[in-house]
């Protein structure tokens, strides 16, 4: 059976691809997101991929806020720069080396 990796699984292309994968019984090898870690967690629980990844700066801020019970002085600011066109191929190759999917879908960022 062929497997699939979805880079940007929480965006519209990614969620629709997961609907097709579920309907067709296609195994999901990897899921990634830029910021929607709650949906990514739900997708991981449903599809049990070998690899799940979120943008480090987003995940770090979320976990810090949870750890502090959102009770800390000040605010969390996140700065990040992504040149998507430059790094999509790099990300796809890195994920593919780890989970060896048959297909990779790269979704567009929705937010």
mmCIF file with all atom_site columns, N, CA, C and O in Angstrom, residues 67-86:
data_model
loop_
_atom_site.group_PDB
_atom_site.id
_atom_site.type_symbol
_atom_site.label_atom_id
_atom_site.label_alt_id
_atom_site.label_comp_id
_atom_site.label_asym_id
_atom_site.label_entity_id
_atom_site.label_seq_id
_atom_site.pdbx_PDB_ins_code
_atom_site.Cartn_x
_atom_site.Cartn_y
_atom_site.Cartn_z
_atom_site.occupancy
_atom_site.B_iso_or_equiv
_atom_site.pdbx_formal_charge
_atom_site.auth_seq_id
_atom_site.auth_comp_id
_atom_site.auth_asym_id
_atom_site.auth_atom_id
_atom_site.pdbx_PDB_model_num
ATOM 1  N N  . UNK A 1 67 ? 2.544  25.679 30.184 1.00 0.00 ? 67 UNK A N  1
ATOM 2  C CA . UNK A 1 67 ? 3.337  25.359 31.364 1.00 0.00 ? 67 UNK A CA 1
ATOM 3  C C  . UNK A 1 67 ? 3.161  26.413 32.452 1.00 0.00 ? 67 UNK A C  1
ATOM 4  O O  . UNK A 1 67 ? 3.108  26.095 33.640 1.00 0.00 ? 67 UNK A O  1
ATOM 5  N N  . UNK A 1 68 ? 3.053  27.652 32.065 1.00 0.00 ? 68 UNK A N  1
ATOM 6  C CA . UNK A 1 68 ? 2.884  28.748 33.018 1.00 0.00 ? 68 UNK A CA 1
ATOM 7  C C  . UNK A 1 68 ? 1.410  28.985 33.353 1.00 0.00 ? 68 UNK A C  1
ATOM 8  O O  . UNK A 1 68 ? 1.083  29.924 34.059 1.00 0.00 ? 68 UNK A O  1
ATOM 9  N N  . UNK A 1 69 ? 0.544  28.124 32.844 1.00 0.00 ? 69 UNK A N  1
ATOM 10 C CA . UNK A 1 69 ? -0.890 28.260 33.056 1.00 0.00 ? 69 UNK A CA 1
ATOM 11 C C  . UNK A 1 69 ? -1.364 29.646 32.611 1.00 0.00 ? 69 UNK A C  1
ATOM 12 O O  . UNK A 1 69 ? -2.250 30.237 33.192 1.00 0.00 ? 69 UNK A O  1
ATOM 13 N N  . UNK A 1 70 ? -0.683 30.166 31.600 1.00 0.00 ? 70 UNK A N  1
ATOM 14 C CA . UNK A 1 70 ? -0.950 31.490 31.040 1.00 0.00 ? 70 UNK A CA 1
ATOM 15 C C  . UNK A 1 70 ? -0.861 32.584 32.098 1.00 0.00 ? 70 UNK A C  1
ATOM 16 O O  . UNK A 1 70 ? -1.446 33.643 31.992 1.00 0.00 ? 70 UNK A O  1
ATOM 17 N N  . UNK A 1 71 ? -0.110 32.297 33.160 1.00 0.00 ? 71 UNK A N  1
ATOM 18 C CA . UNK A 1 71 ? 0.038  33.242 34.253 1.00 0.00 ? 71 UNK A CA 1
ATOM 19 C C  . UNK A 1 71 ? 1.503  33.671 34.347 1.00 0.00 ? 71 UNK A C  1
ATOM 20 O O  . UNK A 1 71 ? 2.277  33.113 35.108 1.00 0.00 ? 71 UNK A O  1
ATOM 21 N N  . UNK A 1 72 ? 1.890  34.634 33.530 1.00 0.00 ? 72 UNK A N  1
ATOM 22 C CA . UNK A 1 72 ? 3.238  35.161 33.553 1.00 0.00 ? 72 UNK A CA 1
ATOM 23 C C  . UNK A 1 72 ? 3.172  36.633 33.147 1.00 0.00 ? 72 UNK A C  1
ATOM 24 O O  . UNK A 1 72 ? 2.273  37.049 32.430 1.00 0.00 ? 72 UNK A O  1
ATOM 25 N N  . UNK A 1 73 ? 4.111  37.425 33.649 1.00 0.00 ? 73 UNK A N  1
ATOM 26 C CA . UNK A 1 73 ? 4.105  38.841 33.286 1.00 0.00 ? 73 UNK A CA 1
ATOM 27 C C  . UNK A 1 73 ? 4.565  39.020 31.843 1.00 0.00 ? 73 UNK A C  1
ATOM 28 O O  . UNK A 1 73 ? 5.472  38.338 31.377 1.00 0.00 ? 73 UNK A O  1
ATOM 29 N N  . UNK A 1 74 ? 3.937  39.905 31.145 1.00 0.00 ? 74 UNK A N  1
ATOM 30 C CA . UNK A 1 74 ? 4.366  40.199 29.783 1.00 0.00 ? 74 UNK A CA 1
ATOM 31 C C  . UNK A 1 74 ? 3.589  39.427 28.746 1.00 0.00 ? 74 UNK A C  1
ATOM 32 O O  . UNK A 1 74 ? 2.564  38.801 29.035 1.00 0.00 ? 74 UNK A O  1
ATOM 33 N N  . UNK A 1 75 ? 4.097  39.467 27.535 1.00 0.00 ? 75 UNK A N  1
ATOM 34 C CA . UNK A 1 75 ? 3.448  38.827 26.400 1.00 0.00 ? 75 UNK A CA 1
ATOM 35 C C  . UNK A 1 75 ? 4.456  37.966 25.662 1.00 0.00 ? 75 UNK A C  1
ATOM 36 O O  . UNK A 1 75 ? 5.662  38.164 25.778 1.00 0.00 ? 75 UNK A O  1
ATOM 37 N N  . UNK A 1 76 ? 3.961  37.021 24.901 1.00 0.00 ? 76 UNK A N  1
ATOM 38 C CA . UNK A 1 76 ? 4.818  36.197 24.057 1.00 0.00 ? 76 UNK A CA 1
ATOM 39 C C  . UNK A 1 76 ? 4.781  36.785 22.652 1.00 0.00 ? 76 UNK A C  1
ATOM 40 O O  . UNK A 1 76 ? 3.715  36.998 22.092 1.00 0.00 ? 76 UNK A O  1
ATOM 41 N N  . UNK A 1 77 ? 5.953  37.046 22.104 1.00 0.00 ? 77 UNK A N  1
ATOM 42 C CA . UNK A 1 77 ? 6.070  37.508 20.731 1.00 0.00 ? 77 UNK A CA 1
ATOM 43 C C  . UNK A 1 77 ? 6.829  36.456 19.945 1.00 0.00 ? 77 UNK A C  1
ATOM 44 O O  . UNK A 1 77 ? 7.820  35.915 20.419 1.00 0.00 ? 77 UNK A O  1
ATOM 45 N N  . UNK A 1 78 ? 6.347  36.186 18.744 1.00 0.00 ? 78 UNK A N  1
ATOM 46 C CA . UNK A 1 78 ? 6.984  35.191 17.893 1.00 0.00 ? 78 UNK A CA 1
ATOM 47 C C  . UNK A 1 78 ? 7.382  35.872 16.598 1.00 0.00 ? 78 UNK A C  1
ATOM 48 O O  . UNK A 1 78 ? 6.573  36.557 15.978 1.00 0.00 ? 78 UNK A O  1
ATOM 49 N N  . UNK A 1 79 ? 8.606  35.693 16.206 1.00 0.00 ? 79 UNK A N  1
ATOM 50 C CA . UNK A 1 79 ? 9.065  36.217 14.919 1.00 0.00 ? 79 UNK A CA 1
ATOM 51 C C  . UNK A 1 79 ? 9.651  35.073 14.126 1.00 0.00 ? 79 UNK A C  1
ATOM 52 O O  . UNK A 1 79 ? 10.435 34.291 14.638 1.00 0.00 ? 79 UNK A O  1
ATOM 53 N N  . UNK A 1 80 ? 9.245  34.964 12.910 1.00 0.00 ? 80 UNK A N  1
ATOM 54 C CA . UNK A 1 80 ? 9.787  33.920 12.060 1.00 0.00 ? 80 UNK A CA 1
ATOM 55 C C  . UNK A 1 80 ? 9.718  34.347 10.610 1.00 0.00 ? 80 UNK A C  1
ATOM 56 O O  . UNK A 1 80 ? 8.836  35.091 10.213 1.00 0.00 ? 80 UNK A O  1
ATOM 57 N N  . UNK A 1 81 ? 10.656 33.877 9.842  1.00 0.00 ? 81 UNK A N  1
ATOM 58 C CA . UNK A 1 81 ? 10.673 34.175 8.420  1.00 0.00 ? 81 UNK A CA 1
ATOM 59 C C  . UNK A 1 81 ? 10.716 32.858 7.673  1.00 0.00 ? 81 UNK A C  1
ATOM 60 O O  . UNK A 1 81 ? 11.524 31.987 7.979  1.00 0.00 ? 81 UNK A O  1
ATOM 61 N N  . UNK A 1 82 ? 9.843  32.727 6.722  1.00 0.00 ? 82 UNK A N  1
ATOM 62 C CA . UNK A 1 82 ? 9.805  31.508 5.913  1.00 0.00 ? 82 UNK A CA 1
ATOM 63 C C  . UNK A 1 82 ? 9.790  31.918 4.446  1.00 0.00 ? 82 UNK A C  1
ATOM 64 O O  . UNK A 1 82 ? 8.994  32.738 4.032  1.00 0.00 ? 82 UNK A O  1
ATOM 65 N N  . UNK A 1 83 ? 10.684 31.358 3.704  1.00 0.00 ? 83 UNK A N  1
ATOM 66 C CA . UNK A 1 83 ? 10.685 31.525 2.254  1.00 0.00 ? 83 UNK A CA 1
ATOM 67 C C  . UNK A 1 83 ? 10.183 30.190 1.704  1.00 0.00 ? 83 UNK A C  1
ATOM 68 O O  . UNK A 1 83 ? 10.964 29.316 1.369  1.00 0.00 ? 83 UNK A O  1
ATOM 69 N N  . UNK A 1 84 ? 8.858  30.060 1.673  1.00 0.00 ? 84 UNK A N  1
ATOM 70 C CA . UNK A 1 84 ? 8.259  28.761 1.389  1.00 0.00 ? 84 UNK A CA 1
ATOM 71 C C  . UNK A 1 84 ? 8.766  28.130 0.111  1.00 0.00 ? 84 UNK A C  1
ATOM 72 O O  . UNK A 1 84 ? 9.086  26.954 0.076  1.00 0.00 ? 84 UNK A O  1
ATOM 73 N N  . UNK A 1 85 ? 8.845  28.907 -0.961 1.00 0.00 ? 85 UNK A N  1
ATOM 74 C CA . UNK A 1 85 ? 9.265  28.324 -2.225 1.00 0.00 ? 85 UNK A CA 1
ATOM 75 C C  . UNK A 1 85 ? 10.674 27.748 -2.129 1.00 0.00 ? 85 UNK A C  1
ATOM 76 O O  . UNK A 1 85 ? 10.988 26.748 -2.739 1.00 0.00 ? 85 UNK A O  1
ATOM 77 N N  . UNK A 1 86 ? 11.523 28.409 -1.337 1.00 0.00 ? 86 UNK A N  1
ATOM 78 C CA . UNK A 1 86 ? 12.906 27.939 -1.198 1.00 0.00 ? 86 UNK A CA 1
ATOM 79 C C  . UNK A 1 86 ? 13.007 26.657 -0.383 1.00 0.00 ? 86 UNK A C  1
ATOM 80 O O  . UNK A 1 86 ? 13.863 25.825 -0.632 1.00 0.00 ? 86 UNK A O  1
#
